mmCIF file of C-alpha atoms and ligand atoms in Angstrom:
data_model
loop_
_atom_site.group_PDB
_atom_site.id
_atom_site.type_symbol
_atom_site.label_atom_id
_atom_site.label_comp_id
_atom_site.label_asym_id
_atom_site.label_seq_id
_atom_site.Cartn_x
_atom_site.Cartn_y
_atom_site.Cartn_z
ATOM 1 C CA MET A 1 -0.042 -0.004 -0.057
ATOM 2 C CA ARG A 2 1.456 3.196 -1.058
ATOM 3 C CA ARG A 3 1.100 6.209 1.350
ATOM 4 C CA ALA A 4 -0.002 9.350 -0.602
ATOM 5 C CA LEU A 5 2.716 12.130 -0.532
ATOM 6 C CA ILE A 6 1.284 15.760 -0.773
ATOM 7 C CA ILE A 7 4.212 18.435 -1.272
ATOM 8 C CA GLY A 8 3.597 22.281 -1.147
ATOM 9 C CA ASN A 9 6.175 23.859 -3.537
ATOM 10 C CA TRP A 10 6.286 27.542 -2.456
ATOM 11 C CA LYS A 11 8.903 28.434 -5.362
ATOM 12 C CA MET A 12 10.325 31.765 -4.710
ATOM 13 C CA HIS A 13 7.730 33.087 -2.164
ATOM 14 C CA LYS A 14 7.698 33.859 1.656
ATOM 15 C CA THR A 15 10.118 35.319 3.814
ATOM 16 C CA VAL A 16 11.473 33.474 6.830
ATOM 17 C CA ALA A 17 9.085 35.203 9.089
ATOM 18 C CA GLU A 18 5.979 34.281 6.651
ATOM 19 C CA SER A 19 7.179 30.867 6.286
ATOM 20 C CA VAL A 20 7.400 30.207 10.083
ATOM 21 C CA GLU A 21 3.974 31.549 10.577
ATOM 22 C CA PHE A 22 2.598 29.471 7.786
ATOM 23 C CA ALA A 23 4.409 26.196 9.174
ATOM 24 C CA ARG A 24 3.016 26.776 12.786
ATOM 25 C CA ALA A 25 -0.453 27.220 11.687
ATOM 26 C CA LEU A 26 -0.478 24.217 9.320
ATOM 27 C CA SER A 27 1.290 21.873 11.744
ATOM 28 C CA GLY A 28 -0.983 23.014 14.630
ATOM 29 C CA GLY A 29 -3.972 21.675 12.677
ATOM 30 C CA PHE A 30 -2.652 18.356 11.166
ATOM 31 C CA THR A 31 -2.202 14.969 13.004
ATOM 32 C CA ALA A 32 -0.229 12.087 11.729
ATOM 33 C CA ARG A 33 -2.311 9.751 9.228
ATOM 34 C CA ALA A 34 -1.340 6.256 8.152
ATOM 35 C CA ASP A 35 -2.579 6.884 4.583
ATOM 36 C CA ARG A 36 -0.752 10.216 3.986
ATOM 37 C CA GLU A 37 2.519 12.270 4.288
ATOM 38 C CA VAL A 38 2.901 15.958 3.993
ATOM 39 C CA ALA A 39 5.907 18.104 3.286
ATOM 40 C CA ILE A 40 6.393 21.725 2.333
ATOM 41 C CA ALA A 41 9.277 22.992 0.108
ATOM 42 C CA PRO A 42 10.070 26.605 0.976
ATOM 43 C CA PRO A 43 12.860 28.672 -0.455
ATOM 44 C CA PHE A 44 16.395 27.669 0.934
ATOM 45 C CA THR A 45 16.566 30.597 3.321
ATOM 46 C CA ALA A 46 13.495 29.290 5.497
ATOM 47 C CA LEU A 47 14.656 25.730 5.662
ATOM 48 C CA HIS A 48 16.583 25.802 8.773
ATOM 49 C CA ALA A 49 13.795 27.830 10.815
ATOM 50 C CA LEU A 50 11.299 25.478 9.611
ATOM 51 C CA ALA A 51 13.020 22.341 10.502
ATOM 52 C CA ALA A 52 12.991 23.657 14.155
ATOM 53 C CA ILE A 53 9.015 24.542 13.798
ATOM 54 C CA LEU A 54 8.275 20.836 12.188
ATOM 55 C CA LYS A 55 10.459 18.911 14.511
ATOM 56 C CA GLY A 56 8.101 16.268 16.008
ATOM 57 C CA THR A 57 5.079 17.117 13.754
ATOM 58 C CA PRO A 58 4.141 14.800 10.837
ATOM 59 C CA ILE A 59 5.176 17.455 8.250
ATOM 60 C CA ASP A 60 8.322 17.145 6.463
ATOM 61 C CA LEU A 61 10.498 19.491 4.831
ATOM 62 C CA CYS A 62 11.444 19.299 1.152
ATOM 63 C CA ALA A 63 14.060 21.297 -0.792
ATOM 64 C CA GLN A 64 13.586 22.748 -4.249
ATOM 65 C CA ASP A 65 16.590 21.718 -5.710
ATOM 66 C CA VAL A 66 20.342 20.577 -5.145
ATOM 67 C CA HIS A 67 23.693 20.282 -6.398
ATOM 68 C CA TRP A 68 25.374 17.138 -7.808
ATOM 69 C CA GLU A 69 28.551 17.554 -5.898
ATOM 70 C CA ARG A 70 29.158 17.265 -2.132
ATOM 71 C CA GLU A 71 31.026 20.486 -1.716
ATOM 72 C CA GLY A 72 33.431 22.783 -3.679
ATOM 73 C CA ALA A 73 33.674 25.783 -5.620
ATOM 74 C CA PHE A 74 30.032 26.199 -7.012
ATOM 75 C CA THR A 75 29.109 29.662 -5.989
ATOM 76 C CA GLY A 76 25.267 29.840 -5.187
ATOM 77 C CA GLU A 77 24.837 26.180 -4.877
ATOM 78 C CA VAL A 78 23.699 23.723 -1.959
ATOM 79 C CA SER A 79 24.580 19.899 -1.707
ATOM 80 C CA ALA A 80 22.642 17.325 -0.458
ATOM 81 C CA THR A 81 24.687 17.059 2.704
ATOM 82 C CA MET A 82 23.828 20.602 3.648
ATOM 83 C CA LEU A 83 20.004 20.148 2.961
ATOM 84 C CA LEU A 84 19.943 17.053 5.123
ATOM 85 C CA ASP A 85 21.816 19.004 7.929
ATOM 86 C CA ALA A 86 19.200 21.694 7.382
ATOM 87 C CA GLY A 87 16.514 19.209 8.140
ATOM 88 C CA CYS A 88 15.118 18.230 4.851
ATOM 89 C CA ARG A 89 13.872 14.788 3.898
ATOM 90 C CA PHE A 90 12.860 15.298 0.215
ATOM 91 C CA VAL A 91 14.114 17.268 -2.583
ATOM 92 C CA LEU A 92 12.837 18.385 -5.747
ATOM 93 C CA VAL A 93 14.883 17.448 -9.006
ATOM 94 C CA GLY A 94 14.293 18.632 -12.576
ATOM 95 C CA HIS A 95 11.249 20.820 -11.959
ATOM 96 C CA SER A 96 10.059 22.211 -15.296
ATOM 97 C CA GLU A 97 10.968 25.652 -14.106
ATOM 98 C CA ARG A 98 14.457 24.261 -13.659
ATOM 99 C CA ARG A 99 14.530 22.766 -17.010
ATOM 100 C CA CYS A 100 13.031 25.607 -18.798
ATOM 101 C CA PHE A 101 14.400 28.559 -17.200
ATOM 102 C CA PHE A 102 17.659 27.246 -16.056
ATOM 103 C CA GLY A 103 18.494 24.690 -18.893
ATOM 104 C CA GLU A 104 18.767 21.833 -16.988
ATOM 105 C CA SER A 105 19.147 18.358 -18.888
ATOM 106 C CA ASN A 106 17.918 15.151 -18.009
ATOM 107 C CA ASP A 107 21.737 14.325 -17.316
ATOM 108 C CA ASP A 108 21.672 17.078 -14.834
ATOM 109 C CA VAL A 109 18.647 15.787 -13.135
ATOM 110 C CA ASN A 110 20.130 12.423 -13.013
ATOM 111 C CA ARG A 111 23.319 13.739 -11.344
ATOM 112 C CA LYS A 112 21.147 15.714 -8.983
ATOM 113 C CA ALA A 113 18.834 12.720 -8.257
ATOM 114 C CA ARG A 114 21.876 10.392 -7.342
ATOM 115 C CA SER A 115 23.808 12.981 -5.283
ATOM 116 C CA ALA A 116 20.450 13.393 -3.322
ATOM 117 C CA LEU A 117 20.276 9.452 -2.749
ATOM 118 C CA ARG A 118 24.006 9.678 -1.764
ATOM 119 C CA GLY A 119 23.349 12.294 0.670
ATOM 120 C CA GLY A 120 20.583 10.780 2.295
ATOM 121 C CA LEU A 121 17.497 12.281 0.726
ATOM 122 C CA SER A 122 14.512 11.088 -1.160
ATOM 123 C CA PRO A 123 14.676 12.851 -4.613
ATOM 124 C CA VAL A 124 11.373 13.756 -6.176
ATOM 125 C CA VAL A 125 12.041 13.581 -9.921
ATOM 126 C CA CYS A 126 9.857 15.609 -12.238
ATOM 127 C CA VAL A 127 8.810 14.820 -15.640
ATOM 128 C CA GLY A 128 6.551 16.177 -17.992
ATOM 129 C CA GLU A 129 5.784 17.253 -21.389
ATOM 130 C CA THR A 130 5.239 20.894 -22.945
ATOM 131 C CA LEU A 131 2.072 21.708 -24.813
ATOM 132 C CA ASP A 132 3.775 21.752 -27.983
ATOM 133 C CA GLU A 133 5.206 18.353 -27.286
ATOM 134 C CA ARG A 134 1.596 17.145 -26.425
ATOM 135 C CA GLU A 135 -0.008 18.647 -29.507
ATOM 136 C CA ALA A 136 2.756 17.085 -31.646
ATOM 137 C CA ASP A 137 1.817 13.646 -29.957
ATOM 138 C CA GLN A 138 5.180 13.228 -28.414
ATOM 139 C CA THR A 139 4.168 13.010 -24.850
ATOM 140 C CA LEU A 140 4.899 9.271 -24.261
ATOM 141 C CA SER A 141 8.313 9.557 -26.265
ATOM 142 C CA VAL A 142 9.331 12.719 -24.146
ATOM 143 C CA LEU A 143 8.454 10.872 -20.966
ATOM 144 C CA ARG A 144 10.252 7.715 -21.679
ATOM 145 C CA ARG A 145 13.673 9.516 -22.355
ATOM 146 C CA GLN A 146 13.239 11.935 -19.281
ATOM 147 C CA LEU A 147 12.510 8.638 -16.945
ATOM 148 C CA LYS A 148 15.455 6.534 -18.762
ATOM 149 C CA GLU A 149 17.904 9.188 -18.635
ATOM 150 C CA GLY A 150 16.614 10.907 -15.228
ATOM 151 C CA LEU A 151 16.811 7.506 -13.557
ATOM 152 C CA ASN A 152 19.963 6.139 -14.935
ATOM 153 C CA ASN A 153 21.938 3.998 -12.740
ATOM 154 C CA ILE A 154 19.648 4.429 -9.766
ATOM 155 C CA SER A 155 19.724 0.954 -8.089
ATOM 156 C CA ALA A 156 16.599 -0.845 -6.730
ATOM 157 C CA ASP A 157 17.444 0.093 -3.250
ATOM 158 C CA ASP A 158 17.660 3.599 -4.038
ATOM 159 C CA ILE A 159 14.430 3.795 -6.320
ATOM 160 C CA ARG A 160 12.425 2.628 -3.402
ATOM 161 C CA ARG A 161 13.335 5.780 -1.705
ATOM 162 C CA SER A 162 12.534 8.007 -4.835
ATOM 163 C CA ILE A 163 9.539 9.473 -6.003
ATOM 164 C CA VAL A 164 8.536 10.349 -9.719
ATOM 165 C CA ALA A 165 6.293 13.589 -10.257
ATOM 166 C CA TYR A 166 4.512 13.688 -13.322
ATOM 167 C CA GLU A 167 3.918 17.498 -13.946
ATOM 168 C CA PRO A 168 2.561 18.285 -17.256
ATOM 169 C CA VAL A 169 4.182 21.802 -18.070
ATOM 170 C CA TRP A 170 1.027 22.958 -19.776
ATOM 171 C CA ALA A 171 -0.803 22.400 -16.300
ATOM 172 C CA ILE A 172 1.788 24.315 -14.058
ATOM 173 C CA GLY A 173 0.399 27.559 -12.789
ATOM 174 C CA THR A 174 -1.968 28.081 -15.875
ATOM 175 C CA GLY A 175 -5.206 27.034 -13.911
ATOM 176 C CA LYS A 176 -5.472 23.951 -16.536
ATOM 177 C CA THR A 177 -5.385 20.704 -14.760
ATOM 178 C CA ALA A 178 -4.970 17.396 -16.249
ATOM 179 C CA THR A 179 -8.301 15.466 -15.721
ATOM 180 C CA PRO A 180 -7.752 12.422 -13.423
ATOM 181 C CA GLU A 181 -8.272 10.289 -16.250
ATOM 182 C CA GLN A 182 -5.524 12.028 -18.512
ATOM 183 C CA ALA A 183 -3.276 11.764 -15.406
ATOM 184 C CA GLU A 184 -4.155 8.449 -14.702
ATOM 185 C CA GLU A 185 -3.198 7.213 -18.204
ATOM 186 C CA ILE A 186 0.145 9.042 -17.915
ATOM 187 C CA HIS A 187 0.681 7.501 -14.420
ATOM 188 C CA ASP A 188 -0.008 4.046 -15.795
ATOM 189 C CA PHE A 189 2.630 4.447 -18.381
ATOM 190 C CA ILE A 190 5.054 5.641 -15.813
ATOM 191 C CA ARG A 191 4.352 2.766 -13.810
ATOM 192 C CA GLN A 192 4.794 0.371 -16.753
ATOM 193 C CA PHE A 193 8.020 2.040 -17.345
ATOM 194 C CA LEU A 194 9.315 1.350 -13.719
ATOM 195 C CA GLU A 195 8.054 -2.201 -14.095
ATOM 196 C CA ARG A 196 10.391 -2.873 -17.005
ATOM 197 C CA VAL A 197 13.373 -1.379 -15.382
ATOM 198 C CA TYR A 198 12.924 -2.447 -11.805
ATOM 199 C CA GLY A 199 10.248 -5.495 -11.989
ATOM 200 C CA LYS A 200 6.584 -5.380 -11.056
ATOM 201 C CA GLU A 201 7.094 -5.982 -7.365
ATOM 202 C CA LEU A 202 9.428 -3.010 -7.032
ATOM 203 C CA ALA A 203 7.375 -0.730 -9.194
ATOM 204 C CA ALA A 204 4.347 -1.247 -7.274
ATOM 205 C CA GLU A 205 6.137 0.503 -4.260
ATOM 206 C CA ILE A 206 7.488 3.679 -5.980
ATOM 207 C CA ARG A 207 4.919 6.710 -5.448
ATOM 208 C CA VAL A 208 4.241 8.604 -8.707
ATOM 209 C CA ILE A 209 2.614 11.983 -7.830
ATOM 210 C CA TYR A 210 0.887 14.423 -10.028
ATOM 211 C CA GLY A 211 1.481 18.213 -10.383
ATOM 212 C CA GLY A 212 -0.191 20.836 -12.185
ATOM 213 C CA SER A 213 -2.845 23.431 -10.953
ATOM 214 C CA VAL A 214 -3.902 21.102 -8.144
ATOM 215 C CA ASN A 215 -6.426 22.972 -5.964
ATOM 216 C CA PRO A 216 -8.871 21.798 -3.108
ATOM 217 C CA GLU A 217 -11.540 20.919 -5.555
ATOM 218 C CA ASN A 218 -9.453 18.635 -7.838
ATOM 219 C CA ALA A 219 -7.197 17.113 -5.362
ATOM 220 C CA GLY A 220 -9.277 14.234 -4.035
ATOM 221 C CA SER A 221 -10.514 13.211 -7.441
ATOM 222 C CA LEU A 222 -7.003 12.907 -8.744
ATOM 223 C CA MET A 223 -5.690 10.977 -5.686
ATOM 224 C CA ALA A 224 -8.643 8.696 -5.953
ATOM 225 C CA LYS A 225 -7.105 7.103 -9.143
ATOM 226 C CA LYS A 226 -5.088 3.970 -8.761
ATOM 227 C CA ASP A 227 -1.749 5.148 -9.732
ATOM 228 C CA ILE A 228 -1.844 8.701 -8.547
ATOM 229 C CA ASP A 229 -0.164 8.581 -5.179
ATOM 230 C CA GLY A 230 -0.248 12.195 -4.295
ATOM 231 C CA VAL A 231 0.188 15.643 -5.394
ATOM 232 C CA LEU A 232 2.764 18.269 -5.865
ATOM 233 C CA VAL A 233 1.182 21.557 -5.329
ATOM 234 C CA GLY A 234 2.223 25.010 -6.247
ATOM 235 C CA GLY A 235 0.146 27.980 -6.070
ATOM 236 C CA ALA A 236 -2.532 26.364 -3.943
ATOM 237 C CA SER A 237 0.061 25.631 -1.314
ATOM 238 C CA LEU A 238 0.917 29.119 -0.734
ATOM 239 C CA HIS A 239 -2.541 29.952 0.913
ATOM 240 C CA LEU A 240 -3.151 28.291 4.173
ATOM 241 C CA ASP A 241 -6.855 27.658 3.537
ATOM 242 C CA SER A 242 -6.374 25.820 0.344
ATOM 243 C CA PHE A 243 -3.293 24.184 1.326
ATOM 244 C CA ARG A 244 -5.116 22.763 4.564
ATOM 245 C CA LYS A 245 -8.086 21.509 2.458
ATOM 246 C CA ILE A 246 -5.834 19.741 0.056
ATOM 247 C CA ILE A 247 -3.684 17.777 2.988
ATOM 248 C CA HIS A 248 -7.292 16.952 4.562
ATOM 249 C CA TYR A 249 -8.668 15.714 1.325
HETATM 250 C C1 LIG B 1 4.530 23.105 -9.219
HETATM 251 O O1 LIG B 1 5.073 24.100 -9.045
HETATM 252 O O2 LIG B 1 4.967 21.985 -9.355
HETATM 253 C C2 LIG B 1 3.039 23.296 -9.613
HETATM 254 C C3 LIG B 1 2.585 22.262 -10.068
HETATM 255 O O3 LIG B 1 2.624 24.519 -9.649
HETATM 256 P P1 LIG B 1 1.001 24.717 -9.673
HETATM 257 O O4 LIG B 1 0.457 24.033 -8.634
HETATM 258 O O5 LIG B 1 0.824 26.353 -9.318
HETATM 259 O O6 LIG B 1 0.444 24.542 -11.142
#
C-alpha cells in the first residue's frame, strides 16, 4: 500500500517570518495519518527555521533543488549533505521551471537525483511534457526519455526511496489541470516503465505523484486514481486555507 504524498512547493515565495507563521499554523491543525505524508518546500533561506518548527510534527521538509557535488567551488549552490543537515527529507529535482528557465538537462537531473540519494535524501524526480510536445503527439516519447535518462543508474534500493512527479508543463501555474483520467493514463505509463526497469513488485512500491494546478476541488479526485499517489502543489500551497483543504482531502 503506497502512502499518499502531498508536497507544497512554495517556489520563490515567502520570507522566513512568513514561512514560520504558515508552518506553525499548518502543523497545529494536522495530526499524523497512516494513509498520507505531507511536506513543504520553502525557499532555501527558510529551511533551517522551519526544521525547528516542524520537528516532532508529521510534516516534513523538502528542498526545491540540489547540486550534484558534495562540496566545492560552486558559488550559489547547495549540496544534499547541507540540505539533510538543514532538516530536509525530500528534494525536488528537474522541476520544469529548472528545466525551462535554467536549462537543466536530463543528465543534470540524473546527477542531482543520485547526489540526493548519496546524501540521504529522497529525490522527487519531476517529468512532464510541454504543450507543443503534447500537441505533436510526443508526450510518451518525451516522458520515456526523461525517465530513462533521469533515473539512469539508480539502483533498486535507491529507487525505493525515490518519487516520480508527473507534471505536465502546460498545467503548471496555468489553472489547466489534467483530468484525473488524463493524469492516470500517464501515471500508468510511468508505472509500466518502472516495471520494465525494476520489476513489477518493486515498481508497485514507488510513488508517482501528480502536479499541475492542483487545488482543493480537484485534489481528491486526482488522488482517487489507482496510480496517482499524491500531489505536488504550487500556487494552492501558498495559502493556508487551500493547502489545509488539500492535505485533509
Ligand atoms: C509546481 O510548482 O510544481 C506546480 C504544480 O505549480 P501549480 O500547482 O501552481 O500549477
